[in-house]
Coordinates of C-alpha atoms and ligand atoms in Angstrom, one line a residue:
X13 CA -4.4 -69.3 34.7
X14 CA -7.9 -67.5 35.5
X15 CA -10.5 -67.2 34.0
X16 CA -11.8 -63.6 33.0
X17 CA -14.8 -64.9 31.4
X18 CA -16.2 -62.9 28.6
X19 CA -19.7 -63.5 29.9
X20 CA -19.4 -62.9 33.7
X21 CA -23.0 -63.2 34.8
X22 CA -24.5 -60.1 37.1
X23 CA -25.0 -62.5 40.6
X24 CA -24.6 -60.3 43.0
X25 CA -26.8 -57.2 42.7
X26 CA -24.0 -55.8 40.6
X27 CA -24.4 -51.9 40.1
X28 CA -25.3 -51.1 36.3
X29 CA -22.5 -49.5 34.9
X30 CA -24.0 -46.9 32.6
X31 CA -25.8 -45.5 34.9
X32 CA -23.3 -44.1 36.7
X33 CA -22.4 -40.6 37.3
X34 CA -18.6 -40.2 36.0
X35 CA -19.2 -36.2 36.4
X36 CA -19.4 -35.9 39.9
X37 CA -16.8 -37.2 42.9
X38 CA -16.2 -41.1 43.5
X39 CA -17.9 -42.3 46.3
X40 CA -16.7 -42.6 49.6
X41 CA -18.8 -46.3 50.4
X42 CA -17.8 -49.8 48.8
X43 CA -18.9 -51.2 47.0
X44 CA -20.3 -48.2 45.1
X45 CA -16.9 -46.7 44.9
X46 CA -15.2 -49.2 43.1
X47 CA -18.4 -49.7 40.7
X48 CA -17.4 -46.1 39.8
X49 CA -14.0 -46.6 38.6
X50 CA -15.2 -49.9 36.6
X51 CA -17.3 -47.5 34.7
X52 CA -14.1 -45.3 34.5
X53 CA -11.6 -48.1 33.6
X54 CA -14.3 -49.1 31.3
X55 CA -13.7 -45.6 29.6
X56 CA -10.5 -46.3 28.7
X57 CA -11.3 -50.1 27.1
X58 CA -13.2 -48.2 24.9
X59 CA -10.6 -45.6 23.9
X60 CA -8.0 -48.5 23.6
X61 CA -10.6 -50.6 21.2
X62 CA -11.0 -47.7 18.9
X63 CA -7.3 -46.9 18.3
X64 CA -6.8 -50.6 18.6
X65 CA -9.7 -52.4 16.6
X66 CA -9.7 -54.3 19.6
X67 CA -10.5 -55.0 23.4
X68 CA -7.5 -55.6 25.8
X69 CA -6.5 -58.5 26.7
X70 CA -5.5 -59.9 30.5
X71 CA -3.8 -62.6 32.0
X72 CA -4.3 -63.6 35.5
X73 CA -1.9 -66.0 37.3
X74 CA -2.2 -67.7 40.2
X75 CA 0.2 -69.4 42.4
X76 CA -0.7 -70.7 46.2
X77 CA -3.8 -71.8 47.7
X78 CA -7.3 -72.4 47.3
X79 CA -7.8 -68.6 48.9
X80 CA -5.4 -67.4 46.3
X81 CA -7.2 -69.1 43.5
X82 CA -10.8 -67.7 45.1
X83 CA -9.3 -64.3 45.1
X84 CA -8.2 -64.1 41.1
X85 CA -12.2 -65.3 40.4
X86 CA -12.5 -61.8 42.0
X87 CA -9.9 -59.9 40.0
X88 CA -11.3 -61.8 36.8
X89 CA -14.9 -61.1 37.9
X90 CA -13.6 -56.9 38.2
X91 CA -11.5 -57.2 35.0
X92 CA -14.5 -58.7 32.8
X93 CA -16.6 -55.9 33.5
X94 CA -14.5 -53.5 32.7
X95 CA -14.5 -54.7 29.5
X96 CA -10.7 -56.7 29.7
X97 CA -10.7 -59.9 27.3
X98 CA -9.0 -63.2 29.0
X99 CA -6.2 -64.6 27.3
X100 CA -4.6 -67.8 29.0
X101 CA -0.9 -66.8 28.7
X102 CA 1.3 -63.7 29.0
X103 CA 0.9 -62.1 26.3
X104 CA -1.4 -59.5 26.9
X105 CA -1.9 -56.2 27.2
X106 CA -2.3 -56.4 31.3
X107 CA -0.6 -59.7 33.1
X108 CA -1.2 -59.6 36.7
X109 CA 0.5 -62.2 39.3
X110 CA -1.5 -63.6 41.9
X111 CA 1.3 -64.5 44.3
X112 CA 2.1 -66.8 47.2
X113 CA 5.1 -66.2 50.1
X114 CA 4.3 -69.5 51.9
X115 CA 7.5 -71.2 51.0
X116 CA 10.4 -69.4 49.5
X117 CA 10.3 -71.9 45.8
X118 CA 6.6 -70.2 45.3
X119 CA 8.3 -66.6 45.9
X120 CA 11.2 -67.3 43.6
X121 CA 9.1 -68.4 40.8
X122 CA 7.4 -64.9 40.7
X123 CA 10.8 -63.6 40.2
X124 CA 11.4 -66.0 37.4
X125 CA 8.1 -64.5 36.0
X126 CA 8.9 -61.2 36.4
X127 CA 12.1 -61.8 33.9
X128 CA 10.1 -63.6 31.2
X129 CA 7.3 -60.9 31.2
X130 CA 9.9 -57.8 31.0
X131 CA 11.2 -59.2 28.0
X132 CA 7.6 -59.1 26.9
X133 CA 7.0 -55.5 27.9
X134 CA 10.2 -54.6 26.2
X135 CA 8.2 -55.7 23.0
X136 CA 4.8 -53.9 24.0
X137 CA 6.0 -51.2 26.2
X138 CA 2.1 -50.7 26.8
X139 CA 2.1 -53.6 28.7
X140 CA 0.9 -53.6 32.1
X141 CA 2.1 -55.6 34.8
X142 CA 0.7 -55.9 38.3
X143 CA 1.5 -58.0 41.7
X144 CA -0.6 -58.5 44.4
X145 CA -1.6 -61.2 47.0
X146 CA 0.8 -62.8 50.0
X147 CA 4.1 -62.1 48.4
X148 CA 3.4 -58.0 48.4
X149 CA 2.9 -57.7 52.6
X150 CA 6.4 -58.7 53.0
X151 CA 8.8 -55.3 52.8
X152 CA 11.7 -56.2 51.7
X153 CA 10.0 -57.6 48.6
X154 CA 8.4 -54.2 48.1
X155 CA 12.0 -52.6 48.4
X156 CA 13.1 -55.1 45.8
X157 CA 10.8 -54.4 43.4
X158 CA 10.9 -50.8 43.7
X159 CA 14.7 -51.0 43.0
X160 CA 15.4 -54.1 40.7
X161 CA 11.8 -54.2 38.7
X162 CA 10.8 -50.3 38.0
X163 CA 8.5 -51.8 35.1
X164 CA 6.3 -53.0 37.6
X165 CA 3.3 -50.8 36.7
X166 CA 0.9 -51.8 39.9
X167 CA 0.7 -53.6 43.2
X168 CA -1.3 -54.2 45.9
X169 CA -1.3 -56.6 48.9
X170 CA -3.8 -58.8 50.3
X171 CA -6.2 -56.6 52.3
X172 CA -7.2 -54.6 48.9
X173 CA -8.1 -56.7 45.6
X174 CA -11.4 -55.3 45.9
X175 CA -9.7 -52.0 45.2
X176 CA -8.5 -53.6 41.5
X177 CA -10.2 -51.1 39.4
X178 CA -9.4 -48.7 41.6
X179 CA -5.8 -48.6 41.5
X180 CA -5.8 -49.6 38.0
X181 CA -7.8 -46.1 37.2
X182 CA -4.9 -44.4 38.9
X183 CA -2.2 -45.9 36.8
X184 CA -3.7 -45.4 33.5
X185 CA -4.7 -41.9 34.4
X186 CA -1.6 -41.0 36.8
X187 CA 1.4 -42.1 35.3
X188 CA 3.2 -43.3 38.0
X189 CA 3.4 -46.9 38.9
X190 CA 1.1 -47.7 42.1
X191 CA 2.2 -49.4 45.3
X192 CA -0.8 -49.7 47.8
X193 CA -0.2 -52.0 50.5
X194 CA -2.4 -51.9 53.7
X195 CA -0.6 -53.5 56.8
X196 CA -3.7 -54.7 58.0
X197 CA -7.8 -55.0 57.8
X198 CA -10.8 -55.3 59.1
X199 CA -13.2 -54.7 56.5
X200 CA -14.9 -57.2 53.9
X201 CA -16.0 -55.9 51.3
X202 CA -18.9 -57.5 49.4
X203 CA -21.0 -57.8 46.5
X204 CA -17.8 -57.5 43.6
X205 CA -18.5 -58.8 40.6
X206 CA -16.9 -62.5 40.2
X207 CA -16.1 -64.6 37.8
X208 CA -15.5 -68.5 38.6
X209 CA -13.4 -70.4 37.1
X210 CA -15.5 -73.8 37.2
X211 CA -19.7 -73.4 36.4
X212 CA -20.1 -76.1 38.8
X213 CA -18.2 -75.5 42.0
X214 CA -17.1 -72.7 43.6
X215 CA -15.0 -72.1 47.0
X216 CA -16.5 -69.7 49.3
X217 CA -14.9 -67.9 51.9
X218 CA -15.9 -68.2 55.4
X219 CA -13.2 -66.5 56.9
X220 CA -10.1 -64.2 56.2
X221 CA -6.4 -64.5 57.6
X222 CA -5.1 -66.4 60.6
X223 CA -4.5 -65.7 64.7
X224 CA -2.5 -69.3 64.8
X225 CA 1.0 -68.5 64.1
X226 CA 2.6 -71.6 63.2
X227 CA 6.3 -70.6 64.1
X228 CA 7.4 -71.4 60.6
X229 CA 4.4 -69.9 58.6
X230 CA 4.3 -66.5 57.2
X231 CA 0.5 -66.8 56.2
X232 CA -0.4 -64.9 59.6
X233 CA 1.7 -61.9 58.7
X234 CA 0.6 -61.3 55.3
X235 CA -3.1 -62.2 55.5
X236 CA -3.6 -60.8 58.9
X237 CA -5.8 -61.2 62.0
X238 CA -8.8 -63.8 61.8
X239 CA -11.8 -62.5 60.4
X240 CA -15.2 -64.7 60.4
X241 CA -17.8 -63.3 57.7
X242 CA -21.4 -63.5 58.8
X243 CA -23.5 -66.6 58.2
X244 CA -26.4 -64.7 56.8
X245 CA -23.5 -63.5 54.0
X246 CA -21.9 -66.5 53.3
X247 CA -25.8 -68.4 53.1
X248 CA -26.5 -65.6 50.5
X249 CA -23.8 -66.1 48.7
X250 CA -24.1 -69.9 48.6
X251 CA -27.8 -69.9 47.5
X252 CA -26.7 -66.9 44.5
X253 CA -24.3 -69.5 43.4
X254 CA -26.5 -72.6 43.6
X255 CA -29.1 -70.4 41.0
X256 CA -26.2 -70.2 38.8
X257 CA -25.4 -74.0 38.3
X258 CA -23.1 -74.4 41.4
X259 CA -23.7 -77.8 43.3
X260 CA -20.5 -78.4 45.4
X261 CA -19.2 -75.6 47.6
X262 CA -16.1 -75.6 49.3
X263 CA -15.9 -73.2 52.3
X264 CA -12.3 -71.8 52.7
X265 CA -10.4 -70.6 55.8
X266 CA -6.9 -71.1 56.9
X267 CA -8.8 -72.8 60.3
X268 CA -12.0 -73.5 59.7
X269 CA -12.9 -74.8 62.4
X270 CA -12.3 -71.7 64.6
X271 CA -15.1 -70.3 62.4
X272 CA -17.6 -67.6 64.1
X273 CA -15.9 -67.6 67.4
X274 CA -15.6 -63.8 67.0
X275 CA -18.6 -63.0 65.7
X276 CA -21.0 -60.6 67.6
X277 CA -22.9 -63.6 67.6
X278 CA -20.6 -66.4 68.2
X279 CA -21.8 -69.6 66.2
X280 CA -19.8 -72.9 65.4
X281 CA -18.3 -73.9 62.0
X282 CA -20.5 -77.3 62.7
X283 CA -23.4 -75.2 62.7
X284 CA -22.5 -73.2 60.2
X285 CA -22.4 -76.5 58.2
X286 CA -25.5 -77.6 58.9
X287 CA -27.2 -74.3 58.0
X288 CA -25.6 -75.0 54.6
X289 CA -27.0 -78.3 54.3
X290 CA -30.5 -76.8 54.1
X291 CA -29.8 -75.2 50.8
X292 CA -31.9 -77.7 48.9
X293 CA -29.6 -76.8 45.5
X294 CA -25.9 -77.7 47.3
X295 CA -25.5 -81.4 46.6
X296 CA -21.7 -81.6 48.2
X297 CA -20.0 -79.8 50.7
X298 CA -16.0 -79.6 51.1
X299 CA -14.2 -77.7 53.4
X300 CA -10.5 -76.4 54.1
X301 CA -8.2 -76.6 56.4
X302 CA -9.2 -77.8 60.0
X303 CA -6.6 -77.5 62.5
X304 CA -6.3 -80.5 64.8
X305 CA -6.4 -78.4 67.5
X306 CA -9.9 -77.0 67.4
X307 CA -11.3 -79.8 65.7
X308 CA -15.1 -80.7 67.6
X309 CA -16.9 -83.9 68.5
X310 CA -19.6 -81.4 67.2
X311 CA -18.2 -81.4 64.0
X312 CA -17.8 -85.3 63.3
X313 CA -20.9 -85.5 64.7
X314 CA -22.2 -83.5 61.7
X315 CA -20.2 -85.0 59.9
X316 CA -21.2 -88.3 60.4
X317 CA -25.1 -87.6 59.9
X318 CA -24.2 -85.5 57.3
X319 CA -25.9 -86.5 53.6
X320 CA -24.0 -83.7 51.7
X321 CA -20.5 -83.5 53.4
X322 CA -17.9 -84.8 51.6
X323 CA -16.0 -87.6 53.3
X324 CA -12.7 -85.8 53.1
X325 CA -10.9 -84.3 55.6
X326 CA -7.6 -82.6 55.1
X327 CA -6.5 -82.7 59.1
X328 CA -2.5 -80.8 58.9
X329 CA 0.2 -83.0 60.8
X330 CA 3.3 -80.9 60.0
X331 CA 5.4 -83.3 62.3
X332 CA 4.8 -86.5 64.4
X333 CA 7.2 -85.4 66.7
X334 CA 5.5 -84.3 70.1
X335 CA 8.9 -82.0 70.5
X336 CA 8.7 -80.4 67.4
X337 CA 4.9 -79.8 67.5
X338 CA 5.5 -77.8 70.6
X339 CA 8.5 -75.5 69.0
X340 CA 5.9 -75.4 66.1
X341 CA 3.7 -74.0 68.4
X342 CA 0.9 -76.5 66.9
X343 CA -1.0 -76.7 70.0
X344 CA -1.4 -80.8 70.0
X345 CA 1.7 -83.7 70.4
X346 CA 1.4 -86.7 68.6
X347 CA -1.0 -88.9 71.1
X348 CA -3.5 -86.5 71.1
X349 CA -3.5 -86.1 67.4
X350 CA -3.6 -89.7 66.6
X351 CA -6.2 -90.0 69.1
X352 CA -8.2 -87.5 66.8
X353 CA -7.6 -89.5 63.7
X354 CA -8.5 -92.6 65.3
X355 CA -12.0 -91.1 66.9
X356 CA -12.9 -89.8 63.3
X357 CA -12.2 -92.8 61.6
X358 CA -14.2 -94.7 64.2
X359 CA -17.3 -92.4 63.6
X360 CA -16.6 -91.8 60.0
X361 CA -15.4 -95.3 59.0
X362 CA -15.4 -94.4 55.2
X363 CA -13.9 -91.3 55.3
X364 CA -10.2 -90.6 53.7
X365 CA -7.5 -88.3 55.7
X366 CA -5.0 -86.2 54.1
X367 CA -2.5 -84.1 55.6
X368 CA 0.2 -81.6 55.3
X369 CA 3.7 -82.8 56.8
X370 CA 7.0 -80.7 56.7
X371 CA 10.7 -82.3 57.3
X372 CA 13.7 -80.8 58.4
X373 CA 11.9 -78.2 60.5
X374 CA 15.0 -76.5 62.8
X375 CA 16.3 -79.1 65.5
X376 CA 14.3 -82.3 63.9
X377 CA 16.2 -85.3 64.8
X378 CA 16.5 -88.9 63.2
X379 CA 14.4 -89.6 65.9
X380 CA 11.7 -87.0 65.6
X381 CA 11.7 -87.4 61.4
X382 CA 10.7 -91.6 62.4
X383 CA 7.7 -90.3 65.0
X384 CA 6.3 -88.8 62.0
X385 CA 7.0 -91.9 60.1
X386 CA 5.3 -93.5 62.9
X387 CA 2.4 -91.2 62.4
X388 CA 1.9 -91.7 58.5
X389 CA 2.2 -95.4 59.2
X390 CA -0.6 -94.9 61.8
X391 CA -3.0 -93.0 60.5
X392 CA -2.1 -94.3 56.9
X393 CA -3.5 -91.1 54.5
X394 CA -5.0 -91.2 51.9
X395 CA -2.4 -88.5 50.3
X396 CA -0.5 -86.2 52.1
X397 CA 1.2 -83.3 50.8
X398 CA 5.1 -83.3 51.9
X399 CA 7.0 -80.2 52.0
X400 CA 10.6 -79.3 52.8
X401 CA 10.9 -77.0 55.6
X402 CA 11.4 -73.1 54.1
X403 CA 12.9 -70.4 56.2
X404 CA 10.6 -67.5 56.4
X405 CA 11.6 -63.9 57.0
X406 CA 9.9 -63.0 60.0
X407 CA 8.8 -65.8 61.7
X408 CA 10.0 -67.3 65.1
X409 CA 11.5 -70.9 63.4
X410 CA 13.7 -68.5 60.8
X411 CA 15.7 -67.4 64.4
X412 CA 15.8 -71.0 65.9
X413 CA 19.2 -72.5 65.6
X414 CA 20.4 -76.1 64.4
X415 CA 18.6 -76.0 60.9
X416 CA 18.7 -79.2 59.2
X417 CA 21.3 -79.3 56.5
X418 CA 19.7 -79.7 53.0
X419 CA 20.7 -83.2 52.0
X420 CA 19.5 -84.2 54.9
X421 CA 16.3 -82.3 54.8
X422 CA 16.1 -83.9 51.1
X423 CA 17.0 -87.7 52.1
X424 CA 14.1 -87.6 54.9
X425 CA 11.6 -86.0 52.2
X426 CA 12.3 -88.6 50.0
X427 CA 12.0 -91.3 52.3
X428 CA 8.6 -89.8 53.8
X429 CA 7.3 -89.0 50.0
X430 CA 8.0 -93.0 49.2
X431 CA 6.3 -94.2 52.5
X432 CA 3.2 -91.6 51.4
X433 CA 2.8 -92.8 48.0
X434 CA 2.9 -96.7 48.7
X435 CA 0.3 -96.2 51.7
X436 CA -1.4 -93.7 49.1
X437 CA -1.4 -96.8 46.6
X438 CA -2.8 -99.7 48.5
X439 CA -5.5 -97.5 50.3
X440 CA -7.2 -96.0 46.8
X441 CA -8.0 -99.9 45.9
X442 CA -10.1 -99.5 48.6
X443 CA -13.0 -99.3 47.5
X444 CA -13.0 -101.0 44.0
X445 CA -16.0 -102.6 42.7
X446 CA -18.0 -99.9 44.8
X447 CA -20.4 -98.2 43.2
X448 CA -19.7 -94.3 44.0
X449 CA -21.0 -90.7 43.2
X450 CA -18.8 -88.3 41.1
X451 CA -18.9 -85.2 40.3
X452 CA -18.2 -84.7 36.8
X453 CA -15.6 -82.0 36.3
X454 CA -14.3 -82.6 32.9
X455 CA -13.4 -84.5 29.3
X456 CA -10.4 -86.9 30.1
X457 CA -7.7 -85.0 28.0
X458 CA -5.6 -88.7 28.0
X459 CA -8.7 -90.7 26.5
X460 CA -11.3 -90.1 24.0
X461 CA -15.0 -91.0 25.2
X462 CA -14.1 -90.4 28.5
X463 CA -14.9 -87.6 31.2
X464 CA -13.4 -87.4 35.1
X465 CA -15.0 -87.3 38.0
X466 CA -14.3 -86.9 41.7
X467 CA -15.2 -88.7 44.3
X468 CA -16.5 -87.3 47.5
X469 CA -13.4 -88.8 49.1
X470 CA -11.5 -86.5 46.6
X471 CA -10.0 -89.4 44.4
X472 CA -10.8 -89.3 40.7
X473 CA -12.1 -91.9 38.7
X474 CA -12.0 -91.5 34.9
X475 CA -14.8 -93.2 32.7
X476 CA -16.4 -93.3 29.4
X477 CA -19.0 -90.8 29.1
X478 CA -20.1 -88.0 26.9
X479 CA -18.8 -84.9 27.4
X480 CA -22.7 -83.4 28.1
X481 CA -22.3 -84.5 31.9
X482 CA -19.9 -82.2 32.9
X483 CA -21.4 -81.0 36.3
X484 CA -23.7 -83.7 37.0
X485 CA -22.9 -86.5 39.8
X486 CA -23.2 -89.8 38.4
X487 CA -23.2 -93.2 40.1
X488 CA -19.9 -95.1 39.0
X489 CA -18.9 -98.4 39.4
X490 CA -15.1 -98.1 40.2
X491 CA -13.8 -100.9 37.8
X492 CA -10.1 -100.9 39.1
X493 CA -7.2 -99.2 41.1
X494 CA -4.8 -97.3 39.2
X495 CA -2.5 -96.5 41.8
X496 CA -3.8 -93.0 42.7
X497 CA -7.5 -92.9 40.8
X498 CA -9.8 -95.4 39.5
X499 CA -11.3 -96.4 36.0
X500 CA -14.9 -96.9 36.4
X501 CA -18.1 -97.5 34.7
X502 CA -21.1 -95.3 34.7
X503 CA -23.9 -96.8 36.6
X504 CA -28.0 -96.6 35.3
X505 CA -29.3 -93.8 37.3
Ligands
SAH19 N1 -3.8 -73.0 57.3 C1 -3.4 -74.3 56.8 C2 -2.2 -74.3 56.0 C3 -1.8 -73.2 55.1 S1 -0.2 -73.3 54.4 C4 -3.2 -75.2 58.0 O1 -2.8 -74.8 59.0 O2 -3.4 -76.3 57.8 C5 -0.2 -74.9 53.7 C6 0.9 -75.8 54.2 O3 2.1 -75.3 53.9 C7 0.9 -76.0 55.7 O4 0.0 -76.9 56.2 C8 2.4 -76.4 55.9 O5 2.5 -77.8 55.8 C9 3.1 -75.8 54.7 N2 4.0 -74.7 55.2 C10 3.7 -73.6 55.8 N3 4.8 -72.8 56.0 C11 5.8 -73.6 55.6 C12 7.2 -73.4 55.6 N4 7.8 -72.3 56.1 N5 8.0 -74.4 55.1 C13 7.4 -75.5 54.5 N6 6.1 -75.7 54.5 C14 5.3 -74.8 55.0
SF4_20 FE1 0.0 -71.1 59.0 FE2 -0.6 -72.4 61.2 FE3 -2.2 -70.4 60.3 FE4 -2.1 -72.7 59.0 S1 -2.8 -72.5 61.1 S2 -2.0 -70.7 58.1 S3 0.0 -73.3 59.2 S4 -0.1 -70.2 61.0
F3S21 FE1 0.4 -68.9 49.8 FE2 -0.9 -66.9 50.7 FE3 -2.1 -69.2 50.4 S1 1.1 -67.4 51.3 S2 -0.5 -70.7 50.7 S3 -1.3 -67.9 48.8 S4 -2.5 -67.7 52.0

């Protein structure tokens, strides 16, 4: 669930709502164009809270990645101004799915959704329900919902959320339910109103879509060609969240690490990164995902000498195999990527690895599931997410022959998952009786006293505390290992 927040802050030289013209035409330039239909959807919250004796109320649900999740803090941040109250489950007056195509189980759990919120509209027949994100670029899910779900009331794809009040003026005012996909795009539009989900961190987007084309990923085809934003953008927006309590960013791009390259003036995601660790007000720095690939010495370098950047780094296997990695079109084979690992951990000594592995990718032998066994044993992550290969309309790996049969897909999975987590286990005792920062993100829900933080190596360590330090990093001393997070002891600052 998202956020709407009822007190969305104006950050970003938002446009005043009242005084705009509602007489005259809509604008043809973003973002004044879309400020213009707030104020009109804004006419109609109004309307709807004097019949009603009440605001409206939306939902926003999220399902996917970290860009997903950034995107809804834009749909809340649109939503809150036009005058929308947040409700935390679907039973509101608009529900709107924020989905995700990247493996078929997130695409079939939008359909499962779908059911449980018609019944809910059957109740409220005012209801409004919208789709957008991955799931709406793919066509044959637009032909599905245009036959099978006809009380779909609005959708739209990835190229448009800023258009949100937009198309949401056209259904209230039109009638008809709106579909408005755009195959693909070039523009970024910015300065939208935004509402984050956490006071204290925030993702930021460096760059849009994805020019890799993984032959089993769909992510290419529904966010579409990569897209760099410009530094001078990303630096503003970094420094308007830091004045508004912000002090760990997290810059977000399916390769971050091909960052700038297509800029009219090229510059490098390492320096990128350093310009960011001159905004006194950031205290941590996290990034996502680096492809092994196009990963720098330049970047471990800055790394390594860096105060501020986190020592994480989420570095994607998919397979040890050297022979799958080439029909995965990955770009590295298995030496070359543990030669990586091993150079980073060298330079970085206290840095923790993750990764993102698949098994039963088409063709994958015995033999090729134990090079990635090999791998894991190797490089020995710190977590690693697992995932069963998904067949993906579209993509070169869904036309390769000799898929893996499911059981046998499942019995390497769990095998690889059970490696993970014992590796997982005897690497978070680590670092225990450390003292560490963390970044206080919450009460503890389990224990009374306590708060959690997170640890710049992304573990969490729960301790007692009041709940007044939420969004402060503390010093911790990390008491003792509980398999995957730590129970600590604040330290005197
Ligand atoms: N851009 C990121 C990954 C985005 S998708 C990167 O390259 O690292 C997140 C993860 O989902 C991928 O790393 C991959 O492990 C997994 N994934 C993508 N397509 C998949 C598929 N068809 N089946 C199973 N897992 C998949
Ligand atoms: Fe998909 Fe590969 Fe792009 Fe990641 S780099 S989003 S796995 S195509
Ligand atoms: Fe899913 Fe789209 Fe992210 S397909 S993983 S939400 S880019």
């Amino acid at each position: 669930m998202t956020k709407i927040g009822e007190k969305s802050k104006a950050m970003y030289n938002e446009i005043d709502l009242d005084r705009i013209d509602l007489n005259v035409e809509p604008p043809t330039e973003e973002p004044a164009r879309q400020y213009y239909f707030m104020a009109k959807c804004r006419e109609w919250v109004r309307a709807f809270e004097q019949k009603n004796g009440r605001r409206p109320t939306a939902s926003i649900q999220t399902f996917g990645c970290q860009m997903n999740a950034r995107d809804s803090e834009k749909l809340a941040g649109i939503l809150a101004r036009i005058g929308f109250i947040s409700q935390d489950h679907e039973e509101a007056d608009l529900v709107l799915y924020n989905t995700c195509t990247v493996r078929d189980n997130a695409n079939q759990r939008v359909y499962g959704r779908l059911g449980y919120v018609h019944s809910l509209k059957k109740k409220n027949p005012s209801m409004l329900i919208g789709l957008c994100g991955c799931m709406m670029q793919e066509e044959t899910v637009i032909r599905k919902l245009k036959e099978s779900y006809r009380f779909v009331d609005l959708v739209f794809g990835t190229h448009n959320i800023y258009k949100l009040a937009e198309l949401l003026y056209a259904r209230l005012s039109g009638g008809a339910p709106v579909f408005d996909i755009e195959k693909e795009s070039t523009r970024i539009v910015e300065t939208l109103p935004v509402t984050r989900q956490y006071p204290y961190k925030s993702g930021v987007n460096i760059m849009y879509g994805c020019n890799n084309f993984c032959s089993y990923c769909i992510v290419p085809y529904v966010r579409g060609r990569e897209r760099s934003r410009r530094p001078e953008e990303i630096l503003d927006e970094i420094r308007r969240l830091t004045d508004d309590g912000v002090v760990e960013v997290m810059l977000l791009g399916q390769n971050v690490n091909s960052y700038g390259k297509t800029l009219t003036e090229p510059i490098s995601f390492a320096a990128l990164l350093q310009q960011v660790e001159q905004i006194e007000a950031v205290k941590r720095i996290r990034f996502m995902t680096s492809h092994p690939k196009d990963l720098s010495d330049e970047l471990i370098e800055t790394m390594a000498c860096s105060q501020k950047i986190c020592r994480h780094l989420h570095l994607p296997l998919q397979s040890g195999s050297s022979r799958i990695l080439t029909c995965m079109n990955r770009c590295y084979d298995k030496e070359q990527y543990l030669a990586l690992a091993e150079k980073i951990r060298r330079r970085i000594p206290d840095i923790s690895l993750t990764t993102d592995i698949i098994v039963g990718f088409p063709g994958e032998t015995e033999e090729d599931f134990q090079e990635t066994l090999d791998v894991v044993r190797r490089v020995r992550y710190e977590s690693a997410f697992t995932f069963l290969y998904s067949k993906r309309t579209g993509t070169p790996a869904a036309a390769m022959d000799r898929q893996v049969p499911k059981e046998v897909a499942q019995d390497r999975f769990d095998r690889l998952l059970s490696l993970v987590q014992q590796i997982s286990r005897e690497s978070c005792c680590r670092d225990t009786g450390r003292v560490m920062e963390a970044l206080v993100e919450g009460t503890d829900s389990q224990q009374e006293g306590f708060v959690t933080g997170r640890l710049g190596n992304n573990i969490m360590v729960h301790f007692p505390g009041p709940a007044d330090l939420v969004g402060r990093i503390v010093p911790v001393r990390l008491l003792e290992s509980r398999g995957f997070y730590y129970i600590g002891r604040m330290e005197e600052q």
